[in-house]
Amino acid sequence: MASSPNVDGTERVRPAVHRGFARTGRAPGVPELSAPTALGPDRVRRGLRTLHARHDLVLDPHDEDRIVTAHPSASVPLGFSVTGTRTLGWGGCARDSFALPHLLGEEPGVLVATRCPACDAPHAWVVGREAPPRRTSGRPRTPAPPSRRCRCRCRCAGIR
């Protein structure tokens, strides 16, 4: 019988991953996860693999110690930068990026920036915890293939 998540430490690893992203804007490594979870490196790795198998985070297929995403945070640029007063990070999509202020307790708000996938026009939103993002340009969209029609109202030529 498989051990429960609380016994094997998986549920100690998950919040430590999110706290690491919130604190630094980057994915914590195995050594950085060992201390706050009070787990040895092998148990941290086992927890990361369990979370990956459950689709709670994504590990690099070439380096299973490296976290690529732990929704809503990403450790690689996926088209949405999220900048606070102390942290620069990446969101996996508009929805993930807009969720980040709720996890960054010390940040009053963040600036989410991206570019239109059809015309490359810049778009940015100030996002806080109190209300939906204020529309400063375009509409928030997850990047679409360049072959799709531009819907950002940025007056591009449409299809590129």
XYZ file of C-alpha atoms in Angstrom:
160
model
C 0.000 0.000 0.000
C 1.364 3.439 -0.969
C 2.074 5.900 1.798
C -0.221 8.883 2.194
C 1.006 12.323 1.070
C 1.349 13.498 4.677
C 3.520 10.500 5.594
C 5.905 10.759 2.641
C 6.310 14.540 2.920
C 4.676 15.522 -0.374
C 2.306 17.934 1.330
C 5.255 19.641 3.018
C 7.027 20.050 -0.329
C 4.110 21.685 -2.183
C 3.779 24.831 0.000
C 7.572 25.126 0.251
C 7.743 25.271 -3.562
C 5.152 28.065 -3.680
C 6.838 29.988 -0.858
C 10.159 29.711 -2.711
C 8.653 31.161 -5.885
C 6.940 33.946 -3.898
C 10.128 34.854 -2.032
C 12.554 34.930 -4.970
C 10.584 34.763 -8.230
C 12.386 31.561 -9.181
C 11.926 27.868 -8.539
C 13.571 26.556 -5.380
C 16.023 23.676 -5.753
C 16.154 20.461 -3.747
C 18.574 21.918 -1.138
C 16.326 24.984 -0.708
C 13.331 22.688 -0.141
C 15.051 20.372 2.321
C 15.451 22.911 5.135
C 11.885 24.265 5.420
C 10.317 20.818 4.978
C 12.735 19.026 7.351
C 13.070 16.326 4.678
C 16.250 14.866 3.255
C 17.040 15.443 -0.436
C 15.786 11.988 -1.479
C 12.410 12.548 0.199
C 12.146 16.011 -1.365
C 12.847 14.471 -4.788
C 10.211 11.807 -4.171
C 7.730 14.548 -3.204
C 8.532 16.534 -6.348
C 8.008 13.465 -8.529
C 4.687 12.728 -6.809
C 3.530 16.314 -7.381
C 4.646 16.047 -11.019
C 2.710 12.781 -11.479
C -0.392 14.512 -10.061
C 0.101 17.478 -12.438
C 0.569 19.854 -9.500
C 3.897 20.975 -10.942
C 6.045 20.255 -13.990
C 9.618 18.994 -13.722
C 12.229 19.419 -16.422
C 12.331 16.113 -18.348
C 16.136 16.409 -18.609
C 16.702 17.350 -14.963
C 14.035 16.059 -12.577
C 15.423 18.209 -9.751
C 14.437 21.350 -11.688
C 10.892 22.739 -11.412
C 9.628 24.326 -14.638
C 6.173 25.364 -13.400
C 4.208 25.150 -10.190
C 0.982 26.830 -11.192
C 0.582 29.745 -11.210
C 4.370 30.373 -11.198
C 6.844 29.459 -13.914
C 10.636 29.329 -13.786
C 11.035 29.928 -17.521
C 9.711 32.802 -19.646
C 6.339 31.728 -21.052
C 5.244 35.090 -22.388
C 3.989 36.791 -19.204
C 6.386 38.684 -16.936
C 5.151 39.468 -13.435
C 7.001 42.297 -11.699
C 6.519 43.391 -8.116
C 8.533 45.782 -5.984
C 10.863 42.966 -4.829
C 10.273 40.085 -7.224
C 10.409 39.419 -10.956
C 8.852 36.163 -12.073
C 6.920 34.481 -14.841
C 3.327 33.388 -15.199
C 2.331 30.544 -17.479
C -0.627 32.452 -18.976
C -2.733 35.535 -18.258
C -4.920 33.694 -15.744
C -1.889 32.348 -13.836
C -0.198 35.763 -13.896
C -3.304 37.478 -12.533
C -3.420 34.970 -9.660
C 0.126 35.694 -8.492
C -0.652 38.781 -6.346
C -2.734 36.520 -4.113
C 0.339 34.383 -3.424
C 2.798 37.252 -3.074
C 1.639 38.480 0.323
C 4.324 41.152 0.629
C 3.570 42.672 -2.783
C 0.733 45.227 -2.885
C 0.298 44.523 -6.590
C 2.209 43.480 -9.659
C 2.650 44.551 -13.253
C 1.814 41.782 -15.729
C 3.261 42.381 -19.187
C 3.115 40.463 -22.447
C 2.975 40.992 -26.209
C 0.231 40.258 -28.713
C 1.109 36.948 -30.402
C -0.254 38.190 -33.737
C 1.261 41.673 -34.002
C 3.803 41.885 -31.153
C 2.085 44.947 -29.612
C 2.923 45.314 -25.885
C 0.192 44.917 -23.268
C 0.353 45.511 -19.528
C -1.985 45.305 -16.541
C -1.617 46.440 -12.940
C -2.955 43.545 -10.859
C -3.729 43.604 -7.148
C -5.712 41.522 -4.689
C -8.648 43.872 -4.167
C -10.252 43.936 -7.635
C -9.909 42.508 -11.134
C -7.061 43.962 -13.202
C -7.551 47.430 -14.582
C -7.433 47.412 -18.361
C -4.479 49.540 -19.418
C -4.117 48.105 -22.909
C -5.678 45.330 -24.902
C -7.452 42.374 -23.358
C -5.699 39.689 -21.308
C -5.122 36.671 -23.507
C -3.147 33.484 -23.352
C -0.657 33.567 -26.260
C -2.166 32.155 -29.414
C -0.391 30.822 -32.487
C 0.678 33.672 -34.786
C -1.693 32.344 -37.453
C -4.718 33.377 -35.379
C -6.432 36.705 -35.935
C -5.314 39.462 -33.592
C -8.042 40.179 -31.049
C -6.209 42.615 -28.823
C -7.678 45.745 -30.449
C -4.189 47.083 -30.908
C -4.836 47.988 -34.549
C -2.370 45.542 -36.016
C -2.760 44.230 -39.530
C -4.738 41.270 -38.199
C -3.198 38.041 -39.433
C 0.556 37.628 -39.533
